[in-house]
């Protein structure tokens, strides 16, 4: 709208000094003729703005027409411009609002702090998204259940948070194919490692709902019923502790080839109960498992044991025994050492996988 554009022109001129009309037009996504009309409107409103023609001309404010934010330090100014990547703002439809807010802050900063603030925004980037995110086109299946992509427009959840109304969800839990229906009292939205969560009470108890598992979301006309004195940050911390401190019933020891260790740590980080043991200067007591000494093997590391430099030992914890099967993704680069029941699960899973592909194996 015009009033917002007029304010943007003033803020840009305060920040940059003299600015060519063509540059203002490009920044504001309007024509140069519209910029000149806006300048006339500002002048008529008492803003000391003028235009200079010629090769080095442009539009400028009279010297002294400026407002500073007093008391802001250089570090505070830099901190304001080290912002998260646009993913979170885009999901909430706030990209334009963010750009406008930054223009206002930059214009209001004390002049000595502007270069450092602008440089911080160009040199430091915080990207909260995970590597290789799922494509957004992964939509819901034909049966109406929630798929793996974001099904519900985040605006609906956003509206529920700010309008203080109860929300009716059709939500698919992990491992289920059909959504369930809930009526919840939302506290707010949380973006965690590239994934959006709705934090809400269901029947007076806090619960997390992944936005990409919400099949439908409908605002009711019933006012929200939050617990008195409870805020989003406190509920989020409670739910986060429940996820991170969930007791792991199965403790597993495995060995992995050293060249695959970094990848394993990235993938299995949440299951690791301690740092990997590389055997450098330590004795993990596993050197002679099944009677195989450190010198056993065929020279390529296949017969090596933890502590010989070719392998590292991992201490892992899983909530249930079948979860151990996720270690199959490392192929023969990882071996489960114990407990015996975990080795048995791996052996059965590997045998089943071999049977699937046995028909494609060429006969000798």
Short mmCIF file of C-alpha atoms in Angstrom, two decimals, residues 25-360:
data_model
loop_
_atom_site.label_atom_id
_atom_site.label_comp_id
_atom_site.label_asym_id
_atom_site.label_seq_id
_atom_site.Cartn_x
_atom_site.Cartn_y
_atom_site.Cartn_z
CA UNK A 25 11.83 1.90 -8.23
CA UNK A 26 13.63 -1.45 -8.44
CA UNK A 27 13.74 -1.90 -4.66
CA UNK A 28 10.08 -1.00 -4.23
CA UNK A 29 8.95 -2.88 -7.36
CA UNK A 30 7.23 0.14 -8.91
CA UNK A 31 7.95 2.41 -11.88
CA UNK A 32 10.23 5.46 -11.73
CA UNK A 33 7.21 7.64 -12.48
CA UNK A 34 5.50 6.26 -9.36
CA UNK A 35 8.61 7.08 -7.31
CA UNK A 36 8.52 10.72 -8.48
CA UNK A 37 4.82 10.94 -7.60
CA UNK A 38 5.61 9.53 -4.14
CA UNK A 39 8.38 12.11 -3.69
CA UNK A 40 5.88 14.88 -4.50
CA UNK A 41 3.47 13.40 -1.95
CA UNK A 42 6.18 13.33 0.71
CA UNK A 43 7.17 16.90 -0.02
CA UNK A 44 3.54 18.02 0.23
CA UNK A 45 3.35 16.27 3.62
CA UNK A 46 6.28 18.30 4.93
CA UNK A 47 9.10 15.78 4.47
CA UNK A 48 12.22 17.68 3.28
CA UNK A 49 12.85 15.53 0.21
CA UNK A 50 14.10 16.76 -3.15
CA UNK A 51 15.21 15.41 -6.53
CA UNK A 52 18.39 16.32 -8.39
CA UNK A 53 18.57 15.67 -12.12
CA UNK A 54 21.63 14.76 -14.10
CA UNK A 55 24.10 11.94 -14.31
CA UNK A 56 24.94 12.02 -10.62
CA UNK A 57 21.52 13.09 -9.47
CA UNK A 58 18.97 11.28 -7.43
CA UNK A 59 16.50 11.72 -4.61
CA UNK A 60 17.66 12.81 -1.17
CA UNK A 61 16.57 14.26 2.17
CA UNK A 62 17.83 17.55 3.52
CA UNK A 63 20.74 17.08 5.95
CA UNK A 64 19.68 16.59 9.55
CA UNK A 65 16.40 14.84 8.84
CA UNK A 66 17.20 11.65 10.73
CA UNK A 67 16.18 9.66 13.77
CA UNK A 68 18.60 7.56 15.80
CA UNK A 69 17.97 4.72 18.21
CA UNK A 70 19.83 5.96 21.25
CA UNK A 71 21.66 3.56 23.53
CA UNK A 72 22.08 0.74 20.99
CA UNK A 73 25.61 -0.67 20.94
CA UNK A 74 27.50 -1.95 17.92
CA UNK A 75 27.18 -5.56 19.13
CA UNK A 76 23.42 -5.16 19.56
CA UNK A 77 23.14 -3.79 16.04
CA UNK A 78 25.13 -6.71 14.59
CA UNK A 79 23.02 -9.21 16.51
CA UNK A 80 19.83 -7.85 14.94
CA UNK A 81 21.14 -8.53 11.44
CA UNK A 82 22.37 -12.07 12.05
CA UNK A 83 19.02 -13.58 11.23
CA UNK A 84 17.82 -17.04 10.39
CA UNK A 85 17.47 -18.04 6.76
CA UNK A 86 14.24 -17.09 5.05
CA UNK A 87 12.71 -20.56 5.43
CA UNK A 88 10.92 -19.84 8.70
CA UNK A 89 9.72 -16.40 7.60
CA UNK A 90 8.57 -17.73 4.24
CA UNK A 91 6.56 -20.51 5.88
CA UNK A 92 4.69 -17.91 7.92
CA UNK A 93 4.33 -15.46 5.02
CA UNK A 94 6.57 -12.90 6.73
CA UNK A 95 9.33 -12.36 4.15
CA UNK A 96 8.09 -8.90 3.13
CA UNK A 97 7.54 -7.95 6.77
CA UNK A 98 11.08 -8.99 7.63
CA UNK A 99 12.62 -6.94 4.84
CA UNK A 100 10.54 -3.92 5.84
CA UNK A 101 11.52 -4.32 9.50
CA UNK A 102 15.22 -4.51 8.64
CA UNK A 103 14.96 -1.34 6.56
CA UNK A 104 13.40 0.45 9.50
CA UNK A 105 15.99 -0.80 11.95
CA UNK A 106 18.85 0.09 9.61
CA UNK A 107 17.48 3.59 9.10
CA UNK A 108 17.09 4.12 12.83
CA UNK A 109 20.54 2.86 13.79
CA UNK A 110 23.19 5.38 14.80
CA UNK A 111 25.26 6.12 11.70
CA UNK A 112 28.53 4.65 13.10
CA UNK A 113 26.87 1.25 13.62
CA UNK A 114 25.32 0.81 10.18
CA UNK A 115 28.35 -0.55 8.28
CA UNK A 116 28.99 -3.23 10.93
CA UNK A 117 25.32 -4.24 11.04
CA UNK A 118 25.09 -4.50 7.26
CA UNK A 119 28.34 -6.49 7.09
CA UNK A 120 27.15 -8.92 9.78
CA UNK A 121 24.01 -9.65 7.76
CA UNK A 122 26.15 -10.44 4.69
CA UNK A 123 28.86 -12.45 6.44
CA UNK A 124 26.89 -14.55 8.97
CA UNK A 125 24.07 -16.88 7.95
CA UNK A 126 22.09 -19.20 10.22
CA UNK A 127 20.24 -21.90 8.27
CA UNK A 128 17.99 -24.01 10.52
CA UNK A 129 16.93 -26.43 7.77
CA UNK A 130 18.17 -30.02 7.71
CA UNK A 131 20.32 -31.34 4.88
CA UNK A 132 18.42 -32.84 1.95
CA UNK A 133 14.90 -31.83 3.05
CA UNK A 134 11.95 -33.79 1.73
CA UNK A 135 10.38 -32.26 -1.41
CA UNK A 136 7.32 -30.17 -0.64
CA UNK A 137 5.44 -31.94 -3.40
CA UNK A 138 5.19 -35.10 -1.32
CA UNK A 139 1.49 -34.66 -0.79
CA UNK A 140 -1.19 -36.63 0.99
CA UNK A 141 -2.18 -40.08 -0.31
CA UNK A 142 -5.42 -40.56 -2.19
CA UNK A 143 -7.10 -42.09 0.87
CA UNK A 144 -7.01 -38.73 2.61
CA UNK A 145 -4.41 -39.64 5.19
CA UNK A 146 -1.51 -37.31 5.76
CA UNK A 147 1.54 -37.90 3.64
CA UNK A 148 5.14 -36.96 4.27
CA UNK A 149 4.96 -33.45 2.87
CA UNK A 150 3.35 -30.45 4.52
CA UNK A 151 -0.35 -31.03 3.96
CA UNK A 152 -1.92 -28.18 5.90
CA UNK A 153 -1.08 -24.59 5.08
CA UNK A 154 0.92 -23.31 8.04
CA UNK A 155 -1.24 -20.17 7.96
CA UNK A 156 -4.12 -22.14 9.51
CA UNK A 157 -1.98 -23.20 12.47
CA UNK A 158 -0.56 -19.70 12.65
CA UNK A 159 -4.06 -18.23 12.83
CA UNK A 160 -5.08 -20.63 15.58
CA UNK A 161 -2.12 -19.53 17.68
CA UNK A 162 -2.92 -15.83 17.40
CA UNK A 163 -6.71 -15.88 17.45
CA UNK A 164 -6.83 -17.89 20.70
CA UNK A 165 -9.35 -20.37 19.35
CA UNK A 166 -9.43 -24.12 19.77
CA UNK A 167 -8.27 -26.15 16.80
CA UNK A 168 -9.67 -29.39 15.38
CA UNK A 169 -7.00 -31.59 13.79
CA UNK A 170 -6.93 -34.73 11.73
CA UNK A 171 -3.47 -35.99 12.59
CA UNK A 172 -1.48 -39.06 11.52
CA UNK A 173 0.88 -40.50 14.12
CA UNK A 174 4.20 -42.06 13.14
CA UNK A 175 3.78 -45.65 12.01
CA UNK A 176 0.05 -45.24 11.34
CA UNK A 177 -1.66 -44.91 7.96
CA UNK A 178 -4.90 -43.24 9.01
CA UNK A 179 -5.26 -39.89 10.78
CA UNK A 180 -7.04 -39.45 14.10
CA UNK A 181 -9.21 -36.50 15.07
CA UNK A 182 -8.32 -34.27 18.03
CA UNK A 183 -9.49 -30.97 19.47
CA UNK A 184 -6.55 -29.11 20.95
CA UNK A 185 -5.68 -25.86 22.72
CA UNK A 186 -2.64 -24.39 20.92
CA UNK A 187 0.20 -22.59 22.71
CA UNK A 188 2.28 -21.81 19.64
CA UNK A 189 4.46 -23.01 16.78
CA UNK A 190 8.07 -24.17 17.06
CA UNK A 191 10.54 -24.59 14.20
CA UNK A 192 13.04 -27.28 15.19
CA UNK A 193 15.82 -28.24 12.76
CA UNK A 194 13.70 -27.42 9.73
CA UNK A 195 10.55 -29.11 11.03
CA UNK A 196 7.50 -27.20 12.28
CA UNK A 197 5.64 -28.40 15.35
CA UNK A 198 2.36 -27.30 16.89
CA UNK A 199 2.59 -27.25 20.68
CA UNK A 200 -0.84 -27.72 22.22
CA UNK A 201 -2.77 -29.18 25.12
CA UNK A 202 -5.04 -32.13 24.46
CA UNK A 203 -7.42 -32.76 27.32
CA UNK A 204 -5.23 -30.61 29.54
CA UNK A 205 -1.98 -32.45 28.77
CA UNK A 206 0.81 -31.08 26.54
CA UNK A 207 1.48 -32.74 23.21
CA UNK A 208 3.60 -32.18 20.08
CA UNK A 209 2.07 -32.32 16.62
CA UNK A 210 4.33 -32.32 13.55
CA UNK A 211 2.92 -29.92 10.98
CA UNK A 212 3.75 -32.28 8.11
CA UNK A 213 1.51 -34.96 9.65
CA UNK A 214 -1.55 -32.74 10.00
CA UNK A 215 -4.06 -33.81 7.33
CA UNK A 216 -6.62 -31.07 8.08
CA UNK A 217 -6.87 -28.25 10.59
CA UNK A 218 -10.06 -26.31 11.30
CA UNK A 219 -10.55 -23.33 13.59
CA UNK A 220 -13.49 -23.72 15.95
CA UNK A 221 -15.47 -20.89 17.50
CA UNK A 222 -14.59 -22.04 21.02
CA UNK A 223 -12.03 -19.94 22.95
CA UNK A 224 -8.76 -21.67 23.75
CA UNK A 225 -8.43 -23.25 27.22
CA UNK A 226 -4.77 -23.01 28.14
CA UNK A 227 -3.50 -23.80 31.61
CA UNK A 228 -3.24 -20.62 33.64
CA UNK A 229 0.23 -19.07 33.79
CA UNK A 230 1.75 -21.56 31.33
CA UNK A 231 3.61 -20.20 28.31
CA UNK A 232 4.90 -21.74 25.07
CA UNK A 233 8.58 -21.78 26.13
CA UNK A 234 7.85 -23.79 29.28
CA UNK A 235 5.63 -26.32 27.47
CA UNK A 236 8.22 -26.74 24.71
CA UNK A 237 11.01 -27.42 27.20
CA UNK A 238 8.86 -30.01 28.96
CA UNK A 239 8.01 -31.81 25.72
CA UNK A 240 11.59 -31.57 24.45
CA UNK A 241 12.88 -33.22 27.63
CA UNK A 242 10.34 -36.01 27.23
CA UNK A 243 11.65 -36.70 23.72
CA UNK A 244 15.35 -36.41 24.52
CA UNK A 245 15.23 -38.17 27.90
CA UNK A 246 13.05 -41.03 26.71
CA UNK A 247 14.48 -44.16 28.36
CA UNK A 248 16.36 -46.43 25.98
CA UNK A 249 15.74 -50.05 26.86
CA UNK A 250 18.32 -51.62 24.53
CA UNK A 251 22.02 -50.87 24.89
CA UNK A 252 24.09 -51.92 21.88
CA UNK A 253 27.81 -52.01 21.20
CA UNK A 254 28.95 -51.91 17.59
CA UNK A 255 32.11 -51.40 15.62
CA UNK A 256 32.40 -49.35 12.46
CA UNK A 257 35.17 -48.80 9.96
CA UNK A 258 37.06 -45.63 10.72
CA UNK A 259 36.43 -44.15 7.26
CA UNK A 260 32.68 -44.35 7.92
CA UNK A 261 32.83 -42.99 11.47
CA UNK A 262 32.01 -39.36 10.65
CA UNK A 263 28.95 -40.39 8.66
CA UNK A 264 27.78 -42.69 11.46
CA UNK A 265 28.10 -39.95 14.05
CA UNK A 266 26.00 -37.60 11.90
CA UNK A 267 23.28 -40.18 11.30
CA UNK A 268 23.28 -41.91 14.69
CA UNK A 269 24.02 -38.89 16.85
CA UNK A 270 20.77 -39.18 18.79
CA UNK A 271 21.42 -42.85 19.58
CA UNK A 272 25.02 -42.45 20.74
CA UNK A 273 25.46 -42.64 24.52
CA UNK A 274 29.04 -41.41 24.45
CA UNK A 275 31.88 -40.42 22.14
CA UNK A 276 33.18 -43.10 19.74
CA UNK A 277 36.12 -45.12 21.03
CA UNK A 278 38.84 -45.25 18.43
CA UNK A 279 41.23 -47.46 20.37
CA UNK A 280 44.02 -44.89 20.29
CA UNK A 281 45.70 -45.29 23.65
CA UNK A 282 42.77 -47.18 25.22
CA UNK A 283 41.80 -50.78 25.92
CA UNK A 284 38.15 -51.51 25.43
CA UNK A 285 38.43 -55.17 26.37
CA UNK A 286 36.86 -56.35 23.12
CA UNK A 287 40.05 -57.23 21.32
CA UNK A 288 39.66 -61.01 21.48
CA UNK A 289 35.95 -61.49 20.82
CA UNK A 290 35.24 -65.01 19.56
CA UNK A 291 38.92 -65.84 19.86
CA UNK A 292 39.97 -63.56 17.00
CA UNK A 293 43.24 -61.82 17.84
CA UNK A 294 44.38 -58.46 16.58
CA UNK A 295 46.36 -60.15 13.86
CA UNK A 296 43.48 -62.17 12.49
CA UNK A 297 41.87 -61.40 9.16
CA UNK A 298 42.90 -61.13 5.58
CA UNK A 299 44.66 -57.79 5.66
CA UNK A 300 41.77 -55.60 4.41
CA UNK A 301 40.30 -54.87 7.82
CA UNK A 302 37.53 -57.47 7.61
CA UNK A 303 39.08 -59.47 10.43
CA UNK A 304 40.13 -56.45 12.47
CA UNK A 305 38.76 -55.80 15.93
CA UNK A 306 38.01 -52.63 17.87
CA UNK A 307 41.18 -50.98 18.97
CA UNK A 308 43.35 -52.01 16.01
CA UNK A 309 43.13 -48.59 14.31
CA UNK A 310 40.85 -49.75 11.46
CA UNK A 311 37.67 -49.72 13.49
CA UNK A 312 35.97 -47.54 16.09
CA UNK A 313 33.60 -48.69 18.80
CA UNK A 314 30.14 -47.14 19.20
CA UNK A 315 27.96 -47.31 22.31
CA UNK A 316 24.34 -46.95 21.27
CA UNK A 317 20.89 -46.99 22.86
CA UNK A 318 17.58 -47.78 21.16
CA UNK A 319 14.05 -47.60 22.55
CA UNK A 320 13.13 -51.07 21.23
CA UNK A 321 15.12 -54.01 19.92
CA UNK A 322 13.79 -53.93 16.31
CA UNK A 323 15.17 -50.36 15.98
CA UNK A 324 18.64 -51.91 15.77
CA UNK A 325 17.85 -52.76 12.14
CA UNK A 326 18.55 -49.17 11.14
CA UNK A 327 22.24 -50.06 11.43
CA UNK A 328 21.90 -52.13 8.25
CA UNK A 329 22.28 -48.92 6.27
CA UNK A 330 26.02 -49.09 6.91
CA UNK A 331 26.30 -52.50 5.24
CA UNK A 332 29.45 -54.46 6.06
CA UNK A 333 31.10 -51.32 7.40
CA UNK A 334 29.36 -51.87 10.74
CA UNK A 335 29.06 -54.92 12.95
CA UNK A 336 26.93 -55.23 16.07
CA UNK A 337 29.06 -56.78 18.82
CA UNK A 338 26.37 -57.21 21.43
CA UNK A 339 24.10 -58.03 23.06
CA UNK A 340 23.41 -61.42 21.42
CA UNK A 341 19.74 -60.64 20.82
CA UNK A 342 20.72 -57.51 18.87
CA UNK A 343 23.10 -59.55 16.70
CA UNK A 344 20.26 -62.03 16.11
CA UNK A 345 17.91 -59.24 14.94
CA UNK A 346 20.59 -58.01 12.54
CA UNK A 347 21.24 -61.51 11.21
CA UNK A 348 17.53 -62.16 10.63
CA UNK A 349 17.08 -58.80 8.89
CA UNK A 350 20.13 -59.39 6.70
CA UNK A 351 18.86 -62.87 5.77
CA UNK A 352 15.45 -61.50 4.84
CA UNK A 353 17.10 -58.81 2.72
CA UNK A 354 19.27 -61.40 1.00
CA UNK A 355 16.17 -63.47 0.20
CA UNK A 356 14.52 -60.47 -1.46
CA UNK A 357 17.39 -60.06 -3.91
CA UNK A 358 18.37 -63.73 -4.21
CA UNK A 359 16.48 -64.14 -7.50
CA UNK A 360 18.61 -61.41 -9.07
#
